Amino acid sequence: MVAPDGFGKTNLALEYADTVFSFEHVFWIDGKSPCFLRDLDGERIACVLMEADEAPFLTVLEDVPPLDSERVELLAQEIDRLLDRGCEVIATCVPTCDAFDCLCDRIKLSASDLLLTDAEVDEFRTPAERAETPACALPPAQRVAGLVWGDAQNGAPFLALALREELPADMLLPLFAMLVLEEGPLDDLAAFSPRIADLTELLADRYPYLGIDRQLERFCAAPFMVADIASAFAARLDLLAERSLLPDRDTLVTRLADALMARVRHERACDTVRLLASRSSRAKWLACRGSELFDAACLVPACEVYRSLAGETGGAGVRLDADEAVRRAMLDDRASACTAARRVAGDASAPPRERAVGALVLARCAQQDERLRAESIVAACVAAASSGGPRRAGVDGALVEDWAMAASIHVALSRSCTEGAEAWVAWYDRGARGSALGHASSWVLRRAALDGLRGDSAACPATVLDRLAAIVRSRVSSVRGPMRLYEAVAGISFERACERGAVALPALDARAALAVRSIEMTLYAQRAACERIESERAERRRSLAALPGAFGAEAELPLRVGLASKAPTLTVNLFGCFEVRIGDAPVDPARFRRQKVKTLLALLVLNRGREFSRDRLVSLIWPESDLESARKNFYGIWSMLRRALTTPSGDCPYLIRQQQGLRLDARLLSSDVMRIDEVCRELLFERPGHGGWVHLFSEVSDRFSNDLMPSDSDNAAIASMRVDYRNRLVDALVAASSRLVEAGDVQEGLWFARAAHQRDRTREDAYTALMRAQVAAGQRTAALETYFSCRRFLADELGIDPSLETMSLYREVIEAEEVLR
């Protein structure tokens, strides 16, 4: 069975073992275990299984790993031995590990063969879900077991499984682009992946969840949230950008977002930029695309992008603040609208258009005293524009007149809704329909209508009514394109004014009225979403504020899924010398002058990004102290560690706190603790990679020549882990020495045996490994000295004799006779 993870290969193998063998005479072998490669190299799989069961049996080889040609041949021979005995073999692997075309007697089930049938799709669905979307209507891309039977709202586990396959970047790039875009022509992918034409057939056959239709030359991938895609692909974006036709990762992300904008997927475009692009790139994209997002009534997603900037403006600060002020005003979030508007209206150097936006928003949202100041700014600018003053000051006259016309809407509305409507129509007919300015003026008109301003009872002139109705109808027409937000808002506000009796009823036909109402409902939905988001944030802030001491004061819950890979890597080395680096810059050792700070960081690193409970950490650092007192001490140590790991930008992305849980962000962590596990695994089971045994021995001698945290002699948890890591390394060195001596590489085996003996002179197996290597190398005298050292230690320290194996080696040395020729 050859398919990506998540297609149900294991479930199918279990069903076969149950149906055909009733789980009797069944052997299950985990291909991911290092023992599988060890036994395969030793050609022991078939013979051990056949000795264990004389009857014909089923063998399941699950998750066969990548194998070189030599190991593929060995596995084929093992399978042939089992088949000759009358046994059955099921092997499962991902597509990149399928190297078994040489097996002519195999029956291959591919990913397409494992897609769910209609009955299987409906098995766990409710009647309502079946009625809403019949199983027969689901495309192949949405029939993957891991998606249908998993959490429909969370695709992260499936993507995490999919990326365990370690696809080459040339294949990963179009896969990433299709998951982000979700659907479209295959030709569109050529802008991102130069090899898409060569890879289309391969991707279509092996990865059905991409929904590639080669006849129609289109794709329609299974739907995934952008947050799940970002979580899976963030660490690989730099590599993908190198394989694309684009200069860097930010360009790749913004081009994908632009493609989504062209598909009218504005919310997904915002999420893509927010979760995958750098802050400066987000700011530039939002400033460039702000007008389109306004026109499409995409307000809340744009607000979330703005919030994620955290002050980074990319040189477009005034423009971004002005747009945000209007978006928040449209969402009835007056406090946030005023905050953004003050930054613009109070900046005398701001461009006239943006400053006008701030003044208009403040004039409607602010408190009475601030509203009066904003209205005075509006009136002064109208007068300045009328007198031509700004032109003499070198300001673009068209911009000032445009600004004054929009400001005049507010002035007219202060007298009556009728005059405000007339001013808005005049402004619109001038052709001045800029992004934030147009929406600000329309919003002012809407607020006036909702506030019930009726300065006079005179009917609005018929010409104005007709013109307003024509504006709305023209945008409904397919020739002029879809209705834009500020046009719809003007129509909404005018209808409300008519309902209150301020003006006569507008002459809108049913189609135009439906378009206006549709955008009105969109605005209502977004206002509700904005209120919910802000309420949730406020609740989280209240929860954090309730936490005691510095821990609660400094806590910052993540409000979005950030792009962790953009922060510099935190490197912490614990073996030999305690060393901490942020990026390439070493952290000042003075920041770790308190031993408890070093101990806390070491415990978090040793936990490898997994969560510690606060009380568990407290008990490990102060095992003999009262828990309540130790907690207070812990808050101070945590604050010191946070300050020590602060980046040059002033934040600390490495430490994560969630209620009572504490951990390091594993995505940003690099440590020799992680490397020693890889070294031990290679010594025990695998063949060394680049550099071979010499490189591996050099790394053990240099990087791991000393114990874990040798300076920390007080903490019992660190001491226990120190002994554990020393034993694991000595175990691996002894095993490597035995493997090398058996393979005839005696000198290399002698190196590793000596390294094991030097690290721990209390272990008899280290003495035995050294003796065996010395005997194989012809060093009989050295072997005898090693034996006597071992015997003295065992007798003096433990009061026991050497083992039978050690004694046997001793006798082999003293009884050996040289053959003279």
Short mmCIF file of C-alpha atoms in Angstrom, two decimals, residues 381-685:
data_model
loop_
_atom_site.label_atom_id
_atom_site.label_comp_id
_atom_site.label_asym_id
_atom_site.label_seq_id
_atom_site.Cartn_x
_atom_site.Cartn_y
_atom_site.Cartn_z
CA CYS A 381 -9.44 72.91 6.19
CA VAL A 382 -12.62 73.64 4.23
CA ALA A 383 -11.80 77.32 4.46
CA ALA A 384 -8.18 76.70 3.51
CA ALA A 385 -9.20 74.72 0.48
CA SER A 386 -11.65 77.42 -0.58
CA SER A 387 -9.03 80.17 -0.29
CA GLY A 388 -6.36 78.20 -2.10
CA GLY A 389 -4.00 78.42 0.86
CA PRO A 390 -2.77 74.85 0.67
CA ARG A 391 -1.83 75.33 -2.95
CA ARG A 392 0.46 78.18 -2.00
CA ALA A 393 1.99 75.88 0.63
CA GLY A 394 3.00 73.44 -2.08
CA VAL A 395 0.30 70.85 -1.36
CA ASP A 396 -1.42 69.12 -4.25
CA GLY A 397 -4.54 71.20 -4.89
CA ALA A 398 -6.63 68.27 -6.15
CA LEU A 399 -6.00 66.38 -2.94
CA VAL A 400 -6.98 69.35 -0.79
CA GLU A 401 -10.16 69.97 -2.76
CA ASP A 402 -11.00 66.27 -2.55
CA TRP A 403 -10.43 66.39 1.20
CA ALA A 404 -12.49 69.56 1.59
CA MET A 405 -15.39 68.05 -0.36
CA ALA A 406 -15.41 65.02 1.92
CA ALA A 407 -15.16 67.26 4.98
CA SER A 408 -18.02 69.36 3.65
CA ILE A 409 -20.25 66.27 3.88
CA HIS A 410 -19.78 66.37 7.62
CA VAL A 411 -20.45 70.11 7.71
CA ALA A 412 -23.62 69.66 5.65
CA LEU A 413 -24.80 66.79 7.83
CA SER A 414 -24.46 68.97 10.89
CA ARG A 415 -27.37 70.95 9.41
CA SER A 416 -29.51 68.15 7.89
CA CYS A 417 -29.43 64.69 6.32
CA THR A 418 -30.74 66.23 3.10
CA GLU A 419 -27.80 68.58 2.75
CA GLY A 420 -25.45 65.75 3.67
CA ALA A 421 -26.88 63.55 0.92
CA GLU A 422 -26.53 66.38 -1.59
CA ALA A 423 -22.91 66.92 -0.55
CA TRP A 424 -22.16 63.21 -0.86
CA VAL A 425 -23.62 63.04 -4.38
CA ALA A 426 -21.61 66.11 -5.40
CA TRP A 427 -18.45 64.53 -3.97
CA TYR A 428 -19.12 61.25 -5.78
CA ASP A 429 -19.78 62.98 -9.11
CA ARG A 430 -16.39 64.69 -8.87
CA GLY A 431 -14.85 61.25 -9.26
CA ALA A 432 -12.99 61.50 -5.93
CA ARG A 433 -13.53 57.96 -4.67
CA GLY A 434 -10.33 57.16 -2.78
CA SER A 435 -10.19 54.26 -0.40
CA ALA A 436 -10.36 55.52 3.17
CA LEU A 437 -11.65 58.98 2.24
CA GLY A 438 -14.61 57.65 0.27
CA HIS A 439 -15.53 55.20 2.97
CA ALA A 440 -15.11 57.80 5.71
CA SER A 441 -17.49 60.19 4.02
CA SER A 442 -20.04 57.42 3.41
CA TRP A 443 -19.74 56.27 6.98
CA VAL A 444 -20.35 59.81 8.23
CA LEU A 445 -23.53 59.90 6.17
CA ARG A 446 -24.62 56.55 7.64
CA ARG A 447 -23.95 57.66 11.20
CA ALA A 448 -26.00 60.80 10.65
CA ALA A 449 -28.92 58.76 9.36
CA LEU A 450 -28.77 56.37 12.34
CA ASP A 451 -28.53 59.29 14.77
CA GLY A 452 -31.72 60.74 13.28
CA LEU A 453 -30.45 64.16 12.33
CA ARG A 454 -33.34 66.15 10.79
CA GLY A 455 -32.16 69.70 10.57
CA ASP A 456 -35.13 70.58 8.40
CA SER A 457 -38.19 68.87 7.04
CA ALA A 458 -37.68 69.94 3.47
CA ALA A 459 -37.79 67.10 0.99
CA CYS A 460 -34.60 66.17 -0.75
CA PRO A 461 -34.57 67.46 -4.34
CA ALA A 462 -35.71 64.90 -6.88
CA THR A 463 -32.48 65.30 -8.82
CA VAL A 464 -30.44 64.17 -5.82
CA LEU A 465 -32.72 61.21 -5.19
CA ASP A 466 -32.53 60.19 -8.81
CA ARG A 467 -28.76 60.53 -8.85
CA LEU A 468 -28.33 58.46 -5.67
CA ALA A 469 -30.59 55.74 -7.07
CA ALA A 470 -28.61 55.79 -10.31
CA ILE A 471 -25.34 55.36 -8.40
CA VAL A 472 -26.65 52.27 -6.63
CA ARG A 473 -28.16 50.78 -9.79
CA SER A 474 -25.01 51.38 -11.83
CA ARG A 475 -22.93 49.31 -9.46
CA VAL A 476 -25.41 46.45 -9.60
CA SER A 477 -25.05 46.39 -13.39
CA SER A 478 -22.63 43.77 -14.62
CA VAL A 479 -21.09 46.30 -16.99
CA ARG A 480 -19.91 48.52 -14.12
CA GLY A 481 -18.82 45.73 -11.84
CA PRO A 482 -19.94 44.83 -8.30
CA MET A 483 -21.13 47.46 -5.86
CA ARG A 484 -18.37 48.85 -3.70
CA LEU A 485 -18.68 49.20 0.04
CA TYR A 486 -18.88 52.98 0.25
CA GLU A 487 -21.55 53.08 -2.43
CA ALA A 488 -23.57 50.45 -0.59
CA VAL A 489 -23.08 52.27 2.72
CA ALA A 490 -24.37 55.49 1.16
CA GLY A 491 -27.42 53.60 -0.07
CA ILE A 492 -27.95 52.03 3.36
CA SER A 493 -27.66 55.38 5.14
CA PHE A 494 -30.01 57.07 2.72
CA GLU A 495 -32.63 54.36 3.18
CA ARG A 496 -32.34 54.76 6.95
CA ALA A 497 -32.77 58.52 6.63
CA CYS A 498 -35.89 57.95 4.57
CA GLU A 499 -37.27 55.54 7.18
CA ARG A 500 -36.84 58.27 9.80
CA GLY A 501 -38.69 60.76 7.63
CA ALA A 502 -35.70 62.99 6.83
CA VAL A 503 -36.02 62.56 3.06
CA ALA A 504 -38.43 61.04 0.57
CA LEU A 505 -38.25 57.37 -0.39
CA PRO A 506 -35.47 56.53 -2.90
CA ALA A 507 -36.41 55.01 -6.20
CA LEU A 508 -34.45 51.73 -5.93
CA ASP A 509 -35.56 48.73 -7.89
CA ALA A 510 -35.63 45.25 -6.33
CA ARG A 511 -32.23 44.20 -7.71
CA ALA A 512 -30.45 47.30 -6.41
CA ALA A 513 -32.18 47.05 -3.02
CA LEU A 514 -31.13 43.37 -2.75
CA ALA A 515 -27.49 44.28 -3.45
CA VAL A 516 -27.58 46.98 -0.78
CA ARG A 517 -29.19 44.65 1.76
CA SER A 518 -26.66 41.91 1.01
CA ILE A 519 -23.72 44.16 1.87
CA GLU A 520 -25.62 45.44 4.90
CA MET A 521 -25.94 41.86 6.21
CA THR A 522 -22.22 41.33 5.57
CA LEU A 523 -21.46 44.38 7.70
CA TYR A 524 -23.71 43.15 10.49
CA ALA A 525 -21.94 39.77 10.48
CA GLN A 526 -18.52 41.41 10.61
CA ARG A 527 -19.56 43.72 13.44
CA ALA A 528 -20.68 40.69 15.42
CA ALA A 529 -17.38 38.93 14.66
CA CYS A 530 -15.40 42.01 15.72
CA GLU A 531 -17.34 42.25 18.98
CA ARG A 532 -16.74 38.56 19.70
CA ILE A 533 -13.00 38.80 18.97
CA GLU A 534 -12.53 41.85 21.17
CA SER A 535 -14.58 40.26 23.94
CA GLU A 536 -12.41 37.14 23.87
CA ARG A 537 -9.24 39.23 23.98
CA ALA A 538 -10.56 41.21 26.92
CA GLU A 539 -11.40 37.99 28.75
CA ARG A 540 -7.88 36.64 28.18
CA ARG A 541 -6.39 39.87 29.48
CA ARG A 542 -8.56 39.66 32.58
CA SER A 543 -7.51 36.06 33.16
CA LEU A 544 -3.83 36.97 32.89
CA ALA A 545 -4.23 39.98 35.15
CA ALA A 546 -5.62 37.67 37.82
CA LEU A 547 -2.35 35.71 37.93
CA PRO A 548 -0.12 36.77 40.84
CA GLY A 549 3.21 38.55 40.68
CA ALA A 550 5.50 39.16 37.75
CA PHE A 551 4.33 36.01 36.01
CA GLY A 552 0.87 37.50 35.51
CA ALA A 553 2.15 41.01 34.82
CA GLU A 554 4.45 39.93 32.03
CA ALA A 555 2.20 37.31 30.42
CA GLU A 556 1.18 37.79 26.82
CA LEU A 557 -1.02 35.15 25.26
CA PRO A 558 -0.50 34.76 21.54
CA LEU A 559 -3.47 36.33 19.75
CA ARG A 560 -2.56 34.87 16.39
CA VAL A 561 -0.58 32.03 14.90
CA GLY A 562 2.76 33.78 14.40
CA LEU A 563 5.47 32.89 11.99
CA ALA A 564 7.95 31.51 14.48
CA SER A 565 10.68 30.98 11.94
CA LYS A 566 11.09 34.75 11.46
CA ALA A 567 12.59 35.11 14.97
CA PRO A 568 16.29 34.27 15.41
CA THR A 569 17.06 30.76 16.57
CA LEU A 570 17.82 30.24 20.25
CA THR A 571 20.85 27.95 20.65
CA VAL A 572 21.45 26.43 24.08
CA ASN A 573 24.39 24.06 24.62
CA LEU A 574 24.46 22.22 27.95
CA PHE A 575 27.31 19.69 27.55
CA GLY A 576 30.63 20.87 28.89
CA CYS A 577 30.25 24.63 28.70
CA PHE A 578 26.89 26.35 29.27
CA GLU A 579 26.42 28.47 26.15
CA VAL A 580 23.43 30.51 24.90
CA ARG A 581 23.16 32.30 21.56
CA ILE A 582 20.33 34.25 19.94
CA GLY A 583 20.92 33.95 16.23
CA ASP A 584 24.69 34.23 15.82
CA ALA A 585 25.17 36.58 18.79
CA PRO A 586 26.18 35.05 22.15
CA VAL A 587 24.12 36.09 25.15
CA ASP A 588 26.09 37.88 27.86
CA PRO A 589 26.99 35.27 30.54
CA ALA A 590 26.28 37.92 33.18
CA ARG A 591 22.58 37.48 32.45
CA PHE A 592 22.88 33.94 33.84
CA ARG A 593 24.88 34.79 36.95
CA ARG A 594 22.10 33.23 39.05
CA GLN A 595 22.46 29.46 38.99
CA LYS A 596 18.67 29.01 39.26
CA VAL A 597 18.20 30.88 35.97
CA LYS A 598 20.58 28.46 34.25
CA THR A 599 18.81 25.51 35.87
CA LEU A 600 15.38 26.71 34.74
CA LEU A 601 16.55 27.13 31.14
CA ALA A 602 18.26 23.74 31.20
CA LEU A 603 15.11 21.99 32.42
CA LEU A 604 13.02 23.64 29.69
CA VAL A 605 15.56 22.64 27.03
CA LEU A 606 15.76 19.06 28.31
CA ASN A 607 11.96 18.85 28.06
CA ARG A 608 12.31 19.55 24.28
CA GLY A 609 9.47 22.02 23.88
CA ARG A 610 6.98 19.89 25.79
CA GLU A 611 4.90 21.59 28.44
CA PHE A 612 5.90 21.69 32.10
CA SER A 613 3.34 22.49 34.75
CA ARG A 614 4.43 25.47 36.83
CA ASP A 615 4.28 23.58 40.10
CA ARG A 616 6.31 20.72 38.65
CA LEU A 617 9.09 23.14 37.67
CA VAL A 618 8.93 24.81 41.06
CA SER A 619 9.31 21.46 42.83
CA LEU A 620 12.29 20.50 40.63
CA ILE A 621 14.15 23.74 41.31
CA TRP A 622 13.28 24.07 45.03
CA PRO A 623 12.51 20.47 46.09
CA GLU A 624 12.82 21.16 49.83
CA SER A 625 10.95 24.49 49.98
CA ASP A 626 7.35 25.23 50.79
CA LEU A 627 5.35 25.31 47.53
CA GLU A 628 3.85 28.76 48.09
CA SER A 629 7.21 30.32 48.92
CA ALA A 630 8.88 28.57 46.03
CA ARG A 631 6.26 29.96 43.64
CA LYS A 632 7.15 33.51 44.64
CA ASN A 633 10.83 32.79 44.04
CA PHE A 634 9.94 31.23 40.70
CA TYR A 635 8.30 34.41 39.37
CA GLY A 636 11.53 36.32 39.87
CA ILE A 637 13.65 33.63 38.20
CA TRP A 638 11.21 33.45 35.27
CA SER A 639 11.44 37.23 34.78
CA MET A 640 15.24 37.08 34.82
CA LEU A 641 15.21 34.33 32.19
CA ARG A 642 12.77 36.30 30.05
CA ARG A 643 15.03 39.36 30.16
CA ALA A 644 18.07 37.22 29.35
CA LEU A 645 16.37 35.81 26.23
CA THR A 646 15.05 39.13 24.93
CA THR A 647 15.90 39.71 21.26
CA PRO A 648 17.30 43.01 19.92
CA SER A 649 13.75 43.92 18.84
CA GLY A 650 12.68 43.88 22.50
CA ASP A 651 10.46 40.78 22.57
CA CYS A 652 10.98 37.23 23.82
CA PRO A 653 9.36 34.71 21.44
CA TYR A 654 11.03 31.67 23.00
CA LEU A 655 9.19 31.35 26.32
CA ILE A 656 5.54 30.31 26.11
CA ARG A 657 3.09 30.47 29.00
CA GLN A 658 -0.42 29.08 28.84
CA GLN A 659 -2.37 29.17 32.10
CA GLN A 660 -0.33 26.86 34.36
CA GLY A 661 1.81 25.45 31.52
CA LEU A 662 5.35 26.59 30.65
CA ARG A 663 7.54 25.57 27.75
CA LEU A 664 10.05 26.67 25.14
CA ASP A 665 9.01 27.09 21.50
CA ALA A 666 10.65 24.02 19.97
CA ARG A 667 10.52 25.57 16.49
CA LEU A 668 13.00 28.23 17.58
CA LEU A 669 15.26 26.00 19.66
CA SER A 670 18.56 24.38 18.74
CA SER A 671 20.55 22.44 21.31
CA ASP A 672 23.26 19.83 21.66
CA VAL A 673 20.70 17.88 23.71
CA MET A 674 18.84 17.17 20.47
CA ARG A 675 22.04 16.28 18.64
CA ILE A 676 23.24 13.76 21.22
CA ASP A 677 20.11 11.68 20.65
CA GLU A 678 20.85 11.59 16.93
CA VAL A 679 24.47 10.63 17.61
CA CYS A 680 23.41 7.79 19.91
CA ARG A 681 20.93 6.51 17.36
CA GLU A 682 23.56 6.45 14.62
CA LEU A 683 26.02 4.68 16.91
CA LEU A 684 23.46 2.07 17.92
CA PHE A 685 21.60 1.25 14.74
#
